[in-house]
Coordinates of C-alpha atoms and ligand atoms in Angstrom, one line a residue:
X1 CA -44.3 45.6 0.3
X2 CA -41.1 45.4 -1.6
X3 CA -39.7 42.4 -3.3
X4 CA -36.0 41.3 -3.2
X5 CA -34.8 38.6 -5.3
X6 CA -31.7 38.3 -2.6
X7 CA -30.0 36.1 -4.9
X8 CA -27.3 37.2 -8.0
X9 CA -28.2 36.3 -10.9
X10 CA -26.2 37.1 -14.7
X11 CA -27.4 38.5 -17.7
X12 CA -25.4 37.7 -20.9
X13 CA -25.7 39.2 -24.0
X14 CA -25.8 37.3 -27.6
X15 CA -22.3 37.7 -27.8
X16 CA -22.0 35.7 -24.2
X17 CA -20.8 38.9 -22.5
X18 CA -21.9 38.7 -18.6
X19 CA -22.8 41.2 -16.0
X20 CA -24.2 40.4 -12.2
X21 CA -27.6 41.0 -11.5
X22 CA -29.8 41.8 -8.4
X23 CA -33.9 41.9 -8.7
X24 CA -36.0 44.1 -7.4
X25 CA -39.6 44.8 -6.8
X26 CA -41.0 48.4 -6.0
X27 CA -44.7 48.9 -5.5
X28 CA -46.2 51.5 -7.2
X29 CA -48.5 52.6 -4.0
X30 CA -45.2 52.7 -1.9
X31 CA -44.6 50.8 1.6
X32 CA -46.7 50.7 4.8
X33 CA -46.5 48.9 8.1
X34 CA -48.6 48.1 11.0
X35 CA -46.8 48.5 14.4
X36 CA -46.4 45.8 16.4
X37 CA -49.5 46.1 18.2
X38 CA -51.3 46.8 15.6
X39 CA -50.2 43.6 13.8
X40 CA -51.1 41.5 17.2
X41 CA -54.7 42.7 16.7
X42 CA -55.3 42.2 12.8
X43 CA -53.6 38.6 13.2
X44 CA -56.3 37.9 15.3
X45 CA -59.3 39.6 14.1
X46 CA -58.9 39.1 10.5
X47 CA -55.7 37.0 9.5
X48 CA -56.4 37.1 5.8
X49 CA -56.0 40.9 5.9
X50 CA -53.6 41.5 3.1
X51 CA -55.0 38.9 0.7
X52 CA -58.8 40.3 0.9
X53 CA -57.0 43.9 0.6
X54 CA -55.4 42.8 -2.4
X55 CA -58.3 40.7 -4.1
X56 CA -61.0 43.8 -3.0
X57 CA -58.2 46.3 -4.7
X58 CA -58.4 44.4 -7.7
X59 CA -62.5 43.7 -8.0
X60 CA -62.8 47.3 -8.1
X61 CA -60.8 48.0 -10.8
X62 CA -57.7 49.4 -8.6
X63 CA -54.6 47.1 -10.2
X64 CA -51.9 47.0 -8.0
X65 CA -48.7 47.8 -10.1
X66 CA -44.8 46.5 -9.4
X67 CA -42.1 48.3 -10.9
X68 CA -38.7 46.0 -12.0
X69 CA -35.5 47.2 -11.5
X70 CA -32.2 45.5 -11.4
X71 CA -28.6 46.2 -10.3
X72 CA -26.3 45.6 -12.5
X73 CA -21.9 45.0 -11.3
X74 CA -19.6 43.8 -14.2
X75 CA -18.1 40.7 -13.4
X76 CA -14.6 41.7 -13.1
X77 CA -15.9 44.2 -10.0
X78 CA -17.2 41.6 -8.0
X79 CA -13.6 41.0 -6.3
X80 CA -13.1 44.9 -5.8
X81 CA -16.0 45.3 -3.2
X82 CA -15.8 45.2 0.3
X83 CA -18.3 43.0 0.7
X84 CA -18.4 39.8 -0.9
X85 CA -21.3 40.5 -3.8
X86 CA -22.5 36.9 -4.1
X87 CA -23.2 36.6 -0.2
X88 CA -26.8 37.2 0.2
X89 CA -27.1 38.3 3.1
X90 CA -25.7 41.4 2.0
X91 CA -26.9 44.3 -0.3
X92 CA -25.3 46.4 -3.1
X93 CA -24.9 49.7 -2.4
X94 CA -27.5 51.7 -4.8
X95 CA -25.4 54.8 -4.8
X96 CA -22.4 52.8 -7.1
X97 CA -24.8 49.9 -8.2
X98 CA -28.2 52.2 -9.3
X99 CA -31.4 50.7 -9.4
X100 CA -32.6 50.6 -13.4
X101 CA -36.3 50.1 -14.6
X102 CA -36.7 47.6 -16.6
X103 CA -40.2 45.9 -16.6
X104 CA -43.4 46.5 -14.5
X105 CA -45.8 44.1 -13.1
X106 CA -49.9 44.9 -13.1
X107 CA -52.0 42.3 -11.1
X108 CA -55.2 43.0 -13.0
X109 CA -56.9 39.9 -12.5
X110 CA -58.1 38.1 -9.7
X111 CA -57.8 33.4 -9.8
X112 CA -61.4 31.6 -10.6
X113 CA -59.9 29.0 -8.5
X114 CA -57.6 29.2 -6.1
X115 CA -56.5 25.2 -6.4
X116 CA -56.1 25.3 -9.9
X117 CA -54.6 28.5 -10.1
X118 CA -52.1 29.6 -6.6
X119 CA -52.4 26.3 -5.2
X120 CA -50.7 24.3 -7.9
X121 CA -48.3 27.1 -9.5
X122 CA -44.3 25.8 -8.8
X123 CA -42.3 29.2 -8.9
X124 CA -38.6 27.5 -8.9
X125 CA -35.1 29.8 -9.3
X126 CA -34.0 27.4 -11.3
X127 CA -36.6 28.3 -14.6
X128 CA -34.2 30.6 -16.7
X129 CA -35.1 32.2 -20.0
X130 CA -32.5 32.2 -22.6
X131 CA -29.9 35.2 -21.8
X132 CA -30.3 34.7 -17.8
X133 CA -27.4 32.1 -16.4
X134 CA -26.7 31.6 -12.7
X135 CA -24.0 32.9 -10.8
X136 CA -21.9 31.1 -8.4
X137 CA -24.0 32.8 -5.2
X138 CA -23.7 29.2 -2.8
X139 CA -26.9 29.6 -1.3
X140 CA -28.8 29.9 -4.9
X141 CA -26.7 27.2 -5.8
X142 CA -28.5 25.0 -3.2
X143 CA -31.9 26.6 -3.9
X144 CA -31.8 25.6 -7.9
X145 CA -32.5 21.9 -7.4
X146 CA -34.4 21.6 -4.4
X147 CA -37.9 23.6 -5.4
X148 CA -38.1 21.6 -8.3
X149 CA -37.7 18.0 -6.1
X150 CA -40.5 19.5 -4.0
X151 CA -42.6 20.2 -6.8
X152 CA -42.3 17.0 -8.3
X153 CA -43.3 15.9 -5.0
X154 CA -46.7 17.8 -4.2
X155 CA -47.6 18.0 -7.8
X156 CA -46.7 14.8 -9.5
X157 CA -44.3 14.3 -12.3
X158 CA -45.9 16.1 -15.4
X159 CA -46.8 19.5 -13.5
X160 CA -45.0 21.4 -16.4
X161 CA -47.7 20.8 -18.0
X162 CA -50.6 22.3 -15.8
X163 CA -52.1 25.3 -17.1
X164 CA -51.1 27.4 -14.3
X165 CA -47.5 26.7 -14.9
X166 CA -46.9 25.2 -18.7
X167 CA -45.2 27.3 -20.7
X168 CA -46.4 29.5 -23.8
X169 CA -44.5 27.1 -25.6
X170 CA -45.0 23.3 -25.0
X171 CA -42.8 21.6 -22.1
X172 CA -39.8 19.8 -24.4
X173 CA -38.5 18.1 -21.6
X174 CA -38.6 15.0 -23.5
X175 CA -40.5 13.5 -20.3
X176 CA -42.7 10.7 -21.9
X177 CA -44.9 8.9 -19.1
X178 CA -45.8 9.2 -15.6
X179 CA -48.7 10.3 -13.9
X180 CA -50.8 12.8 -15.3
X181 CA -49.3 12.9 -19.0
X182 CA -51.0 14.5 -21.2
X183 CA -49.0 14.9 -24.0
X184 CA -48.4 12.1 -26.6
X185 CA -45.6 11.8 -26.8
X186 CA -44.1 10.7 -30.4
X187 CA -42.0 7.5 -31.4
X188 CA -40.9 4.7 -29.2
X189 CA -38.2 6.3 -28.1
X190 CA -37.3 9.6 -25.4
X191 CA -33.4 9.6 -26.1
X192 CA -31.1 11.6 -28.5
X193 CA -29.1 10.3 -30.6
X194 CA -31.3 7.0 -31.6
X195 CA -31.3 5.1 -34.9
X196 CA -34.6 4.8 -34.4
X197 CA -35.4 8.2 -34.7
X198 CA -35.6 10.2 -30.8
X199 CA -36.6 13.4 -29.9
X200 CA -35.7 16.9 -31.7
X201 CA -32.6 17.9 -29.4
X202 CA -33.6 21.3 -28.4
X203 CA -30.2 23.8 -28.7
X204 CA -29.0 26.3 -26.5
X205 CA -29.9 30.0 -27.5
X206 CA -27.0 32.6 -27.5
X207 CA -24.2 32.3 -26.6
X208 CA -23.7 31.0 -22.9
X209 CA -20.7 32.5 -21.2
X210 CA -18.0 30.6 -20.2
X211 CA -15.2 32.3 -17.9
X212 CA -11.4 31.0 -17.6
X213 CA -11.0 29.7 -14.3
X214 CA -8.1 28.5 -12.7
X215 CA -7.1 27.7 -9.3
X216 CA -8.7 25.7 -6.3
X217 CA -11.7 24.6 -6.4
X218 CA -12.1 24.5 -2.0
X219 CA -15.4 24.5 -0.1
X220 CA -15.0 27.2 2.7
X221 CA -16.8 30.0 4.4
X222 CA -17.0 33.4 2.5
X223 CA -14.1 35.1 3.4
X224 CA -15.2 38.7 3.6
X225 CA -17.1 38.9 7.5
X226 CA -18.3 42.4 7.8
X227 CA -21.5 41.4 8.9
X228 CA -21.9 45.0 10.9
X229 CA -21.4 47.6 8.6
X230 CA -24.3 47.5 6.3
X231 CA -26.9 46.5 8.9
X232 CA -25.7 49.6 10.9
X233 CA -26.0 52.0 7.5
X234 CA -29.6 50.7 6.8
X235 CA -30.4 51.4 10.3
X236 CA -29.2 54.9 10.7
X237 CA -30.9 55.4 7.2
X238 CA -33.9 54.8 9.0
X239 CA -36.9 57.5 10.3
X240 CA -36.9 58.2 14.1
X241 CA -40.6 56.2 13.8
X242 CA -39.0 53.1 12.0
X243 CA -36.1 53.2 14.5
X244 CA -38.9 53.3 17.4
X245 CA -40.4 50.5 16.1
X246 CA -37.3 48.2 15.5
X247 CA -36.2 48.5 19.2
X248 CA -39.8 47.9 20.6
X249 CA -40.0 45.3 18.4
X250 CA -36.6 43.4 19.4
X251 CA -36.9 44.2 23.2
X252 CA -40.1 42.6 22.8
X253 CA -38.9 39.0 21.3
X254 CA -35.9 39.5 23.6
X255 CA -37.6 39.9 26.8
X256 CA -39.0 36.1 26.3
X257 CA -35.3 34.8 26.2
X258 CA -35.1 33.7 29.9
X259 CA -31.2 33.5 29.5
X260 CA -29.3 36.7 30.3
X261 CA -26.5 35.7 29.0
X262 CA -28.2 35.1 25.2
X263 CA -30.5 38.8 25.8
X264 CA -26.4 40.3 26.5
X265 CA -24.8 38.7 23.4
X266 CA -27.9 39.9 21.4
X267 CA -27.4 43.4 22.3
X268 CA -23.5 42.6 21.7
X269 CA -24.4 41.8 17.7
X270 CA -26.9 44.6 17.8
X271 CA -24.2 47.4 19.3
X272 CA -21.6 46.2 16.5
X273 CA -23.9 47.5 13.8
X274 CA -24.6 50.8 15.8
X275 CA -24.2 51.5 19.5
X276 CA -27.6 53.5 19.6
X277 CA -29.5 49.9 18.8
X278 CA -27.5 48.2 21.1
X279 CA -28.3 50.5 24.0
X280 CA -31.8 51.2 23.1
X281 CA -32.5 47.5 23.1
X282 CA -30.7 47.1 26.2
X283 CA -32.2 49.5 27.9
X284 CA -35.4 48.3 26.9
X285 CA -34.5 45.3 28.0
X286 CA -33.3 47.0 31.9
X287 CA -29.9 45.7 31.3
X288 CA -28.6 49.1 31.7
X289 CA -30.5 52.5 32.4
Ligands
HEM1 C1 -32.6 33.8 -0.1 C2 -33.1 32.7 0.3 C3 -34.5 32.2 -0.1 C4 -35.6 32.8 -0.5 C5 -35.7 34.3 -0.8 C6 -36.6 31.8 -0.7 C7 -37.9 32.1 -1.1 C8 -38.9 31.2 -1.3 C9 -40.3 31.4 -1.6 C10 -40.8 32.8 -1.9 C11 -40.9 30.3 -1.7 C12 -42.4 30.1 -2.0 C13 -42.5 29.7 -3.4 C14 -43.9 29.5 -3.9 O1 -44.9 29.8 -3.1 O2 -44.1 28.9 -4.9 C15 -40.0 29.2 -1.4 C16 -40.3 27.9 -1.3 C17 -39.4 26.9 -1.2 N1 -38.0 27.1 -0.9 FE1 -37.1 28.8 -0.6 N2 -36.1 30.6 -0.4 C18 -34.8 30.8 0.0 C19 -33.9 29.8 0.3 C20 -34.2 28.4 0.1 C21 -33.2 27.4 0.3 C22 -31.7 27.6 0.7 C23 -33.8 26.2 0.0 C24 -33.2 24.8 0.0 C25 -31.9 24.6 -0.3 C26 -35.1 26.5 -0.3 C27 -36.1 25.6 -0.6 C28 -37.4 25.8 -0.9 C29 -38.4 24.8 -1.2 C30 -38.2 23.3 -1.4 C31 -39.6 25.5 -1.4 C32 -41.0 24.9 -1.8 C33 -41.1 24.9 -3.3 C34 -42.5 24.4 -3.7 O3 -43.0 23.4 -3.2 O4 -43.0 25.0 -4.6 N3 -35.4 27.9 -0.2 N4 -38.8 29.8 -1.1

């Protein structure tokens, strides 16, 4: 299975020169899908499937690899697209915006413990690396401090500093008590600047990049609403099996809509991103032969 890190993220250089950047994952082995049916069965039969798969690849010796790539758009393109780049329910097209390797992943190891290890690891979109800012994507915007409230919530308020998720270097988040502390923390004081001495302020790295800006600052939808186009590409970019699939699958979460009216303006979205879908489903769905 692929990985898509939906949101936009920047990349500036030392010199604090930005670009935009998409994330992706590509598995070494490729893609595959159950069908529908298929899916129904295994769900039932064995619903820890793709875990076992994964932790039986990786016993014998089989490492499952990810490849990195990213997208890159300079930021003075993002207002010359179509599409608004920073909405995330849309992609960038690969043929202008190529996919570039940069990094690979190899699971190689399988956890001793699975609480110590999975269960308490806090992945948050808001841990950034010196170099990697945000961009102004709203929805990552929204997504940047809510993991780490939750985090602070089902782990307690020092889980920086488990060993599943402390950093190579130690937490400097000049967070002195609460539960769980197990760093002593120095002097009598967690502020900076004290005359009593305080933390070491730790500084920036680089140089962060700071755009001119002027105009309105106005809280309203994203202006650009072609929400068709793309969704009808990607599906006539699709195999005749994949296609198959995609209207069995619909007309079968459809047909348990008891309202007609709701299966009709389903089929209505659907036909605006290609009228093949839209028919297919609705035929499927004996609104029309
Ligand atoms: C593109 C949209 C989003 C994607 C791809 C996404 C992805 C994920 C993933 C993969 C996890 C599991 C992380 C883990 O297992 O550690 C997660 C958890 C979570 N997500 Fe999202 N999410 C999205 C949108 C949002 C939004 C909009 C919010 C709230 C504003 C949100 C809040 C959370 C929270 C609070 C958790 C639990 C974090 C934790 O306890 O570790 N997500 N999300």
């Amino acid at each position: 299975m692929e990985g898509f890190g939906v949101n936009t993220y920047k990349w500036v250089s030392n010199e604090g020169k930005a670009a935009l950047i998409k994330y992706h994952w590509k598995p070494k082995l490729g893609v595959k899908n159950f069908d529908r049916l298929e899916a129904t069965r295994i769900a039932g039969e064995d619903p820890d499937y793709h875990t076992r798969d994964l932790w039986e690849a990786i016993e014998r010796s089989e490492f499952v690899e990810y490849e990195l790539f990213v997208q890159m758009m300079d930021m003075a393109e993002e207002q010359n697209q179509s599409f608004d780049p920073l909405d995330p329910t849309k992609t960038w097209p690969e043929d202008s915006f190529p996919l570039m390797p940069v990094g690979k992943m190899v699971l190689d190891r399988n956890p001793e413990n699975f609480f110590v290890q999975v269960e308490q690891a806090a992945f948050c979109p808001a841990n950034l690396v010196p170099g990697i800012e945000f961009s102004d994507d709203k929805l990552l915007q929204g997504r940047t401090f809510s993991y780490v409230d939750t985090q602070r919530y089902r782990l307690g308020a020092n889980f920086h500093e488990l060993p599943t998720n402390r950093p190579l270097s130690p937490p400097a988040n000049n967070q002195r008590d609460g539960a769980m502390q197990s760093q002593a923390f120095q002097g009598p004081v967690n502020f900076n600047p004290s005359s009593r001495g305080g933390p070491a302020t730790a500084l920036p790295e680089g140089t962060p990049y700071s755009p001119h800006i002027q105009g309105n600052l106005v809280r309203e939808k994203i202006k650009k609403t072609d929400d068709f186009t793309q969704a009808g590409e990607r599906y006539r970019s699709m195999s005749k099996t994949e296609i198959k699939h995609l209207v069995e699958n619909l007309v079968a979460d459809l047909s348990h809509v008891a309202d007609v009216m709701i299966q009709k303006r389903a089929v209505e979205n659907l036909a605006k991103a290609d009228e093949g879908l839209g028919r297919g489903v609705s035929v499927g769905l004996g609104l029309e032969k």
